[in-house]
Tab-separated table of C-alpha atoms in Angstrom:
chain	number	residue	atom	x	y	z
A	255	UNK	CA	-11.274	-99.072	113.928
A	256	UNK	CA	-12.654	-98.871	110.295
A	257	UNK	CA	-14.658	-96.293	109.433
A	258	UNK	CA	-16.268	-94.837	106.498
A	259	UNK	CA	-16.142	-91.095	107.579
A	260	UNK	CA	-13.392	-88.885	109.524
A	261	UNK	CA	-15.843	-88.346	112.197
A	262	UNK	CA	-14.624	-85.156	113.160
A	263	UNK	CA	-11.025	-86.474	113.715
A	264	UNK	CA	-8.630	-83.045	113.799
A	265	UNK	CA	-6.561	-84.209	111.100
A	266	UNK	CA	-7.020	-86.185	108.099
A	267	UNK	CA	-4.081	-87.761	106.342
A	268	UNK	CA	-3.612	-89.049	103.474
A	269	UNK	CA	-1.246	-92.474	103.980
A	270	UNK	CA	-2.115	-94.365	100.779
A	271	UNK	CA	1.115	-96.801	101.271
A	272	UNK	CA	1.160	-98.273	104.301
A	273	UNK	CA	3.482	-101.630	105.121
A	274	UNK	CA	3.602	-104.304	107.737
A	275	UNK	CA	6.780	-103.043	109.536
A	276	UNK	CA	9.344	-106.075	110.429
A	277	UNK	CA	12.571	-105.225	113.090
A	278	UNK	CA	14.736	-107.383	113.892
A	279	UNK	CA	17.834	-106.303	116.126
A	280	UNK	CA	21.102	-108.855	115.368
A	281	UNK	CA	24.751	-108.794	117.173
A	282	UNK	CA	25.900	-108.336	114.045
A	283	UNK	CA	25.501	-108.729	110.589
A	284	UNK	CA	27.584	-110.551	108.282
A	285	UNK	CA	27.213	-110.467	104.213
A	286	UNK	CA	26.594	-113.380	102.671
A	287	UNK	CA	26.059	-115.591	105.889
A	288	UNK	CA	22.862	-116.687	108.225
A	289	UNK	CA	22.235	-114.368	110.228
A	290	UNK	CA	19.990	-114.945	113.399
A	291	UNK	CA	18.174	-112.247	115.322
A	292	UNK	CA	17.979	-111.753	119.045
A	293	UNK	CA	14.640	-110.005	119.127
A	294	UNK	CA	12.162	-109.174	116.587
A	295	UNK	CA	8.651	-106.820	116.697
A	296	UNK	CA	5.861	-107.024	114.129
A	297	UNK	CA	4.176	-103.649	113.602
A	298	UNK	CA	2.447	-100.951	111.753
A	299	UNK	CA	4.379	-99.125	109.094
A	300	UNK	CA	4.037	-96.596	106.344
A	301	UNK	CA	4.421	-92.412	106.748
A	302	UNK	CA	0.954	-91.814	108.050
A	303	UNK	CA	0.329	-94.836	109.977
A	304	UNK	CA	3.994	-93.689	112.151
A	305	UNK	CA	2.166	-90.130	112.225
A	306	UNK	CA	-0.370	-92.038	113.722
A	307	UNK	CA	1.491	-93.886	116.533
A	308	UNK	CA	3.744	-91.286	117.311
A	309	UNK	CA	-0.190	-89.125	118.274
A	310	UNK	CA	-1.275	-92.060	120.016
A	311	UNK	CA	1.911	-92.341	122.132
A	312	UNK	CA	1.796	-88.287	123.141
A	313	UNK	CA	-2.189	-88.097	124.109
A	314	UNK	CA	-2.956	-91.374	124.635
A	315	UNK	CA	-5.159	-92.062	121.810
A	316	UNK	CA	-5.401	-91.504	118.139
A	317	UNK	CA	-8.553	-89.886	118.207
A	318	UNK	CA	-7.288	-86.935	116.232
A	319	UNK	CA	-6.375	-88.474	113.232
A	320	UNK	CA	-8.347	-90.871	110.849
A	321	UNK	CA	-6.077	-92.368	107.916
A	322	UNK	CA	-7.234	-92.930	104.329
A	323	UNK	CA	-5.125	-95.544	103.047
A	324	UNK	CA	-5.130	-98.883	100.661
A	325	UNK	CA	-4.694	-102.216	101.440
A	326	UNK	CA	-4.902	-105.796	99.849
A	327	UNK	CA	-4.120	-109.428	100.433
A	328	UNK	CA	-3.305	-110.816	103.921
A	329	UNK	CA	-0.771	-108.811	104.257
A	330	UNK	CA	-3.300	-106.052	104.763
A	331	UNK	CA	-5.593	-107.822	106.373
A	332	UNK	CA	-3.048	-108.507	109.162
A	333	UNK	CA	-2.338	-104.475	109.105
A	334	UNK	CA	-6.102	-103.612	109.350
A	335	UNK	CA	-6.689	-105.940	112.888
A	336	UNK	CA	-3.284	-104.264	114.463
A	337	UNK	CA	-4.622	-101.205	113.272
A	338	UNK	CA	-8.109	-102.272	115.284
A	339	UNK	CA	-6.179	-103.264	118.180
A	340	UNK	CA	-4.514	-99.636	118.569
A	341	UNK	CA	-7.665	-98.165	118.320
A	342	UNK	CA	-6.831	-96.346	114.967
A	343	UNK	CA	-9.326	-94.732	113.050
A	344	UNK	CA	-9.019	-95.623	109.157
A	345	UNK	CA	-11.188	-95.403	106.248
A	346	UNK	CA	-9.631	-98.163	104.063
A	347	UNK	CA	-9.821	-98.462	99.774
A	348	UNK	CA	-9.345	-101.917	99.378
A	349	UNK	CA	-7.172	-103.421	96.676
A	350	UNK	CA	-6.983	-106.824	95.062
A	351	UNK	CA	-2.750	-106.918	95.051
A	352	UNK	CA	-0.971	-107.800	98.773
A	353	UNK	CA	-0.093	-104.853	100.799
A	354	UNK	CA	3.921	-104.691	101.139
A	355	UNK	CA	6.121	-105.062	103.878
A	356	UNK	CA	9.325	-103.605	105.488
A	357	UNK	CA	12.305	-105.278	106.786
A	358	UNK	CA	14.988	-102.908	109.544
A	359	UNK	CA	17.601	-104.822	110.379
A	360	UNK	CA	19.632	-103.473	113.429
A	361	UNK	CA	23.409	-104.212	113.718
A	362	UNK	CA	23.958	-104.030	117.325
A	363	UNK	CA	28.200	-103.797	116.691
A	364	UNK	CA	27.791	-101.178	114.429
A	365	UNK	CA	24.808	-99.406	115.646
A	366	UNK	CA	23.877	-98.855	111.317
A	367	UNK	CA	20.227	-99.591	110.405
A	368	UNK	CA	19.537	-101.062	107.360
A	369	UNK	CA	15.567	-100.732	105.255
A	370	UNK	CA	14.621	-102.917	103.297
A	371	UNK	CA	11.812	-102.624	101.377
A	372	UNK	CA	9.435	-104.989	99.919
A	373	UNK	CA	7.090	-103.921	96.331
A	374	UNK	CA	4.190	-102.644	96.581
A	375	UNK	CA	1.433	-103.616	94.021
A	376	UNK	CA	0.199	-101.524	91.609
A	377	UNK	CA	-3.509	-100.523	92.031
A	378	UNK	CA	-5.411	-100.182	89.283
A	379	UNK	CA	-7.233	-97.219	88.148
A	380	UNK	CA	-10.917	-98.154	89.854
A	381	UNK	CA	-8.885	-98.555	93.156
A	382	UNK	CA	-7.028	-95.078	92.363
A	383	UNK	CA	-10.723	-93.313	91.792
A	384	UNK	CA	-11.978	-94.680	94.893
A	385	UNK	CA	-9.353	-92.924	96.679
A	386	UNK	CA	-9.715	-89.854	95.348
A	387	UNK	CA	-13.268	-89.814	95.311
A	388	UNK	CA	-13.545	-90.653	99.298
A	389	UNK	CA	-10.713	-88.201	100.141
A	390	UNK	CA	-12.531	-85.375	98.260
A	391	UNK	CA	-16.092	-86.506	99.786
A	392	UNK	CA	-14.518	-85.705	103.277
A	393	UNK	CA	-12.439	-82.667	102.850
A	394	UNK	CA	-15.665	-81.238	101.285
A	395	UNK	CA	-18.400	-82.639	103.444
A	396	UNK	CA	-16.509	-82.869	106.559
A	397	UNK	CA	-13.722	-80.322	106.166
A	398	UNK	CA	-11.218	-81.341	108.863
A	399	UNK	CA	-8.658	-78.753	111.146
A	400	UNK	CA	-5.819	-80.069	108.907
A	401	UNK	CA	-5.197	-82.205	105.807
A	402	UNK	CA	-1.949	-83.997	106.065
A	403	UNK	CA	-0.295	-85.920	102.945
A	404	UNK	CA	2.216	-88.416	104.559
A	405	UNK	CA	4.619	-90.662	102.538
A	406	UNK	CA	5.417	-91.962	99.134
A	407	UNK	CA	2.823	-93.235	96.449
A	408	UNK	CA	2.208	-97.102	95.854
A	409	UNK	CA	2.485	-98.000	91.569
A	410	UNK	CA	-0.973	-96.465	89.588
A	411	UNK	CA	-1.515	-93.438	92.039
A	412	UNK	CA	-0.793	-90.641	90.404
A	413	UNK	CA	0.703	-87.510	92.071
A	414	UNK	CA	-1.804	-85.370	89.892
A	415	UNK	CA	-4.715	-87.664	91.913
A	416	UNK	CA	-3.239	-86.385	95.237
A	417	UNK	CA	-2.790	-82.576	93.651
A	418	UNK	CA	-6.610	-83.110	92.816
A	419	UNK	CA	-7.339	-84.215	96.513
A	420	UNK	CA	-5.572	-81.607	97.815
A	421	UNK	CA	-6.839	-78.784	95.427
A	422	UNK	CA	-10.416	-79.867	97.062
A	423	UNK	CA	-9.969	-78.791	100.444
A	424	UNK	CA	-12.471	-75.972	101.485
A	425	UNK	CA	-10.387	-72.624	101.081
A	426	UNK	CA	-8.360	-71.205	103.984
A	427	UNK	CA	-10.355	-73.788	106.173
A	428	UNK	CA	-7.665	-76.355	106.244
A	429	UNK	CA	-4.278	-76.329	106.908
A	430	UNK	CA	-2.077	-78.778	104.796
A	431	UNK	CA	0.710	-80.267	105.876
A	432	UNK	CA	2.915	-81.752	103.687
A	433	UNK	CA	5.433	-84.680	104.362
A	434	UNK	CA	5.923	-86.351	101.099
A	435	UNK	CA	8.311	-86.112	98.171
A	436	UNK	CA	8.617	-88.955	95.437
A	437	UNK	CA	7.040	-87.266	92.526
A	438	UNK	CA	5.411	-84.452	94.475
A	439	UNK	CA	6.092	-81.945	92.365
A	440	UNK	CA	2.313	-81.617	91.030
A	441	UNK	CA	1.494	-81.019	94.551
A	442	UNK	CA	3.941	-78.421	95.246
A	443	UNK	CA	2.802	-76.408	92.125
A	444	UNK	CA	-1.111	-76.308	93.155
A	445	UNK	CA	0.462	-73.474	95.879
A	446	UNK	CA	-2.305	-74.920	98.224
A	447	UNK	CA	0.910	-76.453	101.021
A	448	UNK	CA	0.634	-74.419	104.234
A	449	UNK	CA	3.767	-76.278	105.723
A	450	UNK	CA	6.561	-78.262	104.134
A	451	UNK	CA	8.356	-80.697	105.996
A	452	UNK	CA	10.991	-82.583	104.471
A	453	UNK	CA	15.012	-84.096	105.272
A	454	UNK	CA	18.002	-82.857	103.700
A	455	UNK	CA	17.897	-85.565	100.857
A	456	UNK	CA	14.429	-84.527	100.009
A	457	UNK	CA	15.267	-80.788	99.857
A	458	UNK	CA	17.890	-81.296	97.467
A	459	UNK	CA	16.147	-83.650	95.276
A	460	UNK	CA	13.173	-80.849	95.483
A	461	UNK	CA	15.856	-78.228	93.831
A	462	UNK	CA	17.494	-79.863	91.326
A	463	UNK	CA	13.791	-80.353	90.029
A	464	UNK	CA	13.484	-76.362	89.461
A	465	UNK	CA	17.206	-75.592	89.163
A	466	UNK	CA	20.058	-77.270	87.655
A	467	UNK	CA	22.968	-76.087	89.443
A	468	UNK	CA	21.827	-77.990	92.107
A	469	UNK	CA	21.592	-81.620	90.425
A	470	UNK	CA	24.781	-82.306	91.139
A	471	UNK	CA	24.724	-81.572	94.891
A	472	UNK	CA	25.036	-83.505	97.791
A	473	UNK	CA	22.731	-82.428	101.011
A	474	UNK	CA	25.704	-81.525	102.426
A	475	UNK	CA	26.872	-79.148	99.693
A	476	UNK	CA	23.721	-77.097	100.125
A	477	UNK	CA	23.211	-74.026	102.585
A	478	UNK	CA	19.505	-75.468	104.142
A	479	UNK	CA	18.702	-72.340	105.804
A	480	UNK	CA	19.111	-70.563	102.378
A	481	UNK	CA	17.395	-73.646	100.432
A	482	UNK	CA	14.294	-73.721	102.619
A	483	UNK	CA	13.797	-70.284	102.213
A	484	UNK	CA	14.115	-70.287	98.613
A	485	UNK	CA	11.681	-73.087	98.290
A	486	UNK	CA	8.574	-71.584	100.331
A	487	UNK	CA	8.833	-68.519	97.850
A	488	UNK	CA	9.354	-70.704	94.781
A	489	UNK	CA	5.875	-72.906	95.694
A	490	UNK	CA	4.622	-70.469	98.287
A	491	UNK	CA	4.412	-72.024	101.348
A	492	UNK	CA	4.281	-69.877	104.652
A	493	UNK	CA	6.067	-72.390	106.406
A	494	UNK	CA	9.589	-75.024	105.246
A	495	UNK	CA	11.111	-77.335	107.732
A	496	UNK	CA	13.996	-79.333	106.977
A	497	UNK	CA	15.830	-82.045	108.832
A	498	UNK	CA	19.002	-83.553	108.475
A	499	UNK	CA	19.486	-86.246	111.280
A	500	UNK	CA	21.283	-85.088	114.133
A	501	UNK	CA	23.089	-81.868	112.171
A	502	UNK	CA	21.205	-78.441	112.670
A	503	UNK	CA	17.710	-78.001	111.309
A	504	UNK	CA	15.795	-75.121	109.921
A	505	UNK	CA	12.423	-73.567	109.613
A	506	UNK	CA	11.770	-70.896	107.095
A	507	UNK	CA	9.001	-68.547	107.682
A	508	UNK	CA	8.018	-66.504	104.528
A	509	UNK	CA	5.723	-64.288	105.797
A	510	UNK	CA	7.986	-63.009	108.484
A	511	UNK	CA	10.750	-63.036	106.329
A	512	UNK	CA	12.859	-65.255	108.776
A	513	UNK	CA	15.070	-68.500	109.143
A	514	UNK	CA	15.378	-70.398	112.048
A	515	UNK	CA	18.329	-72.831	112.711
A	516	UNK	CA	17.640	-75.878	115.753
A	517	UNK	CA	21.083	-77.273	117.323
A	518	UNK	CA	20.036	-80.706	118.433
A	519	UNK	CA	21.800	-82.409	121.149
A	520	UNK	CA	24.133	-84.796	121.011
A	521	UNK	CA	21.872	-87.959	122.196
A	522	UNK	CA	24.945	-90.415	122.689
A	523	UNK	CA	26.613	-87.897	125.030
A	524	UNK	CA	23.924	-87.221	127.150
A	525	UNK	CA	21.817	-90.761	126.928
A	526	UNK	CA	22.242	-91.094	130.437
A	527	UNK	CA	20.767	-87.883	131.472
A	528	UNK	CA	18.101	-88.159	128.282
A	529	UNK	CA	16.836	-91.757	129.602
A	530	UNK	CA	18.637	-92.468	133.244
A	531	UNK	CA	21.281	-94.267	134.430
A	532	UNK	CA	20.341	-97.763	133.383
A	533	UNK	CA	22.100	-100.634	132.250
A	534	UNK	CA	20.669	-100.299	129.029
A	535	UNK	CA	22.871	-96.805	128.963
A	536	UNK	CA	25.616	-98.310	130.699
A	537	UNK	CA	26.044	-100.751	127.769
A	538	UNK	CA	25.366	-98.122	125.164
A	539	UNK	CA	28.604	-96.600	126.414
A	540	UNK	CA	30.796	-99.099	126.880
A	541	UNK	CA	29.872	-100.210	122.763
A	542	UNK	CA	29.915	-96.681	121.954
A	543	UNK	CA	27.267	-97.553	119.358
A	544	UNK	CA	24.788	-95.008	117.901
A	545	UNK	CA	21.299	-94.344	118.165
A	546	UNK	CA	19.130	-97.484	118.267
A	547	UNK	CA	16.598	-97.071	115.933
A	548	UNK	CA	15.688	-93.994	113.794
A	549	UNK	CA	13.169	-95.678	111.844
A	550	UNK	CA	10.050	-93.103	112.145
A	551	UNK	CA	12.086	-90.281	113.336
A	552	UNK	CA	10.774	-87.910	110.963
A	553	UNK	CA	7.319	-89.021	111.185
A	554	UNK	CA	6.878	-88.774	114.716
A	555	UNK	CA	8.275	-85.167	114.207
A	556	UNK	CA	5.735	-84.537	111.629
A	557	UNK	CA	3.198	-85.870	114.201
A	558	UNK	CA	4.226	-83.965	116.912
A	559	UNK	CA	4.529	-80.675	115.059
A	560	UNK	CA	1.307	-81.010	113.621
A	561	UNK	CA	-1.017	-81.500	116.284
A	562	UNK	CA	0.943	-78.675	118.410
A	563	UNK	CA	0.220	-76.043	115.733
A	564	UNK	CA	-3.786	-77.052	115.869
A	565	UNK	CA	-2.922	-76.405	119.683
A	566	UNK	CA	-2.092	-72.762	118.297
A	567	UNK	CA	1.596	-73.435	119.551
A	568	UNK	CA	4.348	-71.083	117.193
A	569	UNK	CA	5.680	-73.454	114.093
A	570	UNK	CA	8.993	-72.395	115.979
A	571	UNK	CA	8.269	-74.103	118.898
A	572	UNK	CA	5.947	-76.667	117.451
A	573	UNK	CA	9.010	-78.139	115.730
A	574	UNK	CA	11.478	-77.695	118.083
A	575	UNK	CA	8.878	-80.520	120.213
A	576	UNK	CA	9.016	-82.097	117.418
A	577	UNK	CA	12.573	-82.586	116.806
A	578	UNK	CA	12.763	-83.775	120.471
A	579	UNK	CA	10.198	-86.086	120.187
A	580	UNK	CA	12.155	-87.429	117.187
A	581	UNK	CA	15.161	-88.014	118.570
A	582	UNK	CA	13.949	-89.376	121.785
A	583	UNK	CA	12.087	-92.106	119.418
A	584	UNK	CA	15.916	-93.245	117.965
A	585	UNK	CA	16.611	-93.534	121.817
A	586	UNK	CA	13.766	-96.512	121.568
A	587	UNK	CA	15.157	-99.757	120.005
A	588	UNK	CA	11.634	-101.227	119.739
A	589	UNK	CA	8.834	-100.478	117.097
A	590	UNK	CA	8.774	-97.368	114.737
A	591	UNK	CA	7.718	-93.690	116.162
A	592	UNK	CA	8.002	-95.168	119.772
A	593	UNK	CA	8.889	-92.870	122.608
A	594	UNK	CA	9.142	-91.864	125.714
A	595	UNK	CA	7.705	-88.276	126.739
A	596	UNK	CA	9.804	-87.630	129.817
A	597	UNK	CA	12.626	-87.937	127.080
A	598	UNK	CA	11.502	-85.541	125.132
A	599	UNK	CA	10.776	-82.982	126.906
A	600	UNK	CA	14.399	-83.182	128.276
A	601	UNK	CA	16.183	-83.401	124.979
A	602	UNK	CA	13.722	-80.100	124.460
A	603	UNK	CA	15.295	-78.441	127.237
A	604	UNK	CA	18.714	-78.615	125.231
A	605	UNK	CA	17.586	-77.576	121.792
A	606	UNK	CA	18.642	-74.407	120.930
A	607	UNK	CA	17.006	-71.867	118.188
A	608	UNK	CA	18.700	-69.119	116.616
A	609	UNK	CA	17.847	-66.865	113.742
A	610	UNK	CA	19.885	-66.518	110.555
């Protein structure tokens, strides 16, 4: 629904570039030829609008989260009545340039997912004002549980307009939780981030910002435990979580002192246990194709492990839940942050935390 407040909604995140989120599933895909799909869903995209769903599919309901975001054309106009139909609650900045959209196109032979995404319009610097102004209004007036700043920027807003926004919140009042990273760096140096939560890819791009040896480096050259830790003391964050798809993740905790590494399962192996013996699983096997769909993974994680902490759950465990209800969303080949909660709690059961 639009609103023009948060109306006491737990969390209030900042998702300034959403996009109408296009899947399509094919047999297989061939370069250079016509390629048909045999299904296709039309849905909700952008960071904080999967953060969103992924809420609404645990509880229910969205109620705990109201989105500030920007759209334009018909394009957002179509995103603003699904948004309506899921009951979401979003205070919306509108813009004059069409709202973009994103393409996933499944190979079902190969089991590889490929984005493509479409260009978002550049807002213009009344639009960019507006935003700020509104998000600073609420965080002052109506400070919520949480502030969460969810995806990447569209063109003509400015990463020092979202350092502003977050440099407003009430002090100690509001946890921020950050899951962003194209030109974030003025938002990492106003030291105001409670938790980081980022993918390999991100975490290196982070450090070769602040130290050259690693510019260079692959994800996969870098020691993550190490690297989260070295990042929460570097912008002083309490809390660092890093993913890095199905490999081990980690959660540094600076003021214990302590990393934490999460084995996740493998979800191929075990699909049949994870979601029941169905032929869906049956066929899964028999391809031996990977996971569905990860589009959303991370968000839904970021979703889950929010809302848990405001539960006053451990960030250890909080993300552990999340990282299960993560991977039990690649498990669903439908629309983005989609999942199944019996799922999740079983992949749960077979994560495994250890301290290094």
């Amino acid at each position: 629904m639009t609103t023009d407040e948060s109306n006491g909604s737990s969390i209030f995140c900042l998702a300034p570039n959403p996009s109408l989120q296009i899947t399509i599933q094919f047999d297989q895909i061939l370069v250079g030829e016509v390629n048909r799909g045999i299904w296709q869903t039309n849905a909700i995209g952008g960071k904080g609008q999967n953060l969103a769903t992924a809420i609404k599919q645990y509880y229910g309901n969205a109620d705990r989260v109201t989105l500030l975001q920007i759209l334009g054309g018909s394009i957002g106009n179509q995103i603003q009545a699904m948004e309506d139909d899921e009951g979401f609650k979003c205070i919306t900045v509108r813009t004059a340039l069409s709202t973009r959209t994103s393409t996933t196109c499944l190979d079902a032979r190969t089991g590889e997912m490929t984005e493509m995404v479409g260009v978002s319009g550049a807002i213009d610097e009344s639009t960019e004002r507006e935003y700020e102004q509104r998000a600073i209004e609420i965080l002052q007036k109506q400070p919520p549980r949480a502030l969460a700043l969810c995806g990447t920027f569209p063109p003509g807003l400015h990463a020092s307009t979202m350092a502003n926004i977050v440099k407003a919140r009430v002090a100690e009042k509001t946890l921020v939780f950050v899951d962003a990273i194209k030109d974030i760096q003025p938002v990492l140096a106003t030291g105001c981030i409670d938790i980081l939560k980022i993918n390999s890819i991100e975490m290196a791009n982070i450090l070769a910002t602040v130290d050259k040896t690693y510019q260079d480096l692959q994800p996969c050259d870098i020691d993550l435990a190490k690297a989260a830790s070295t990042v929460g003391t570097i912008f002083n964050i309490n809390t660092v979580a890093v993913t890095d798809g199905p490999s081990m993740a980690y959660l540094a905790d600076k003021t214990q002192g302590v990393c934490y590494g999460f084995t996740i399962p493998d979800l191929l192996k075990q699909y049949t246990y994870f979601v029941g013996d169905t032929k869906q699983s049956e066929k899964i096997q028999e391809k031996e194709s990977r996971l569905l769909n990860p589009l959303g993974a991370g968000d839904t994680c970021s979703a889950i492990m929010l809302s848990l902490l405001l539960e006053d759950m451990s960030a250890v465990e909080a993300f552990a839940q999340g990282l299960a209800a993560a991977s039990a969303s690649c498990l669903k080949a439908t629309t983005n942050s989609n999942f199944d909660c019996n799922v999740m709690q079983r992949i749960r059961e077979q994560i495994f935390i250890t301290e290094h």
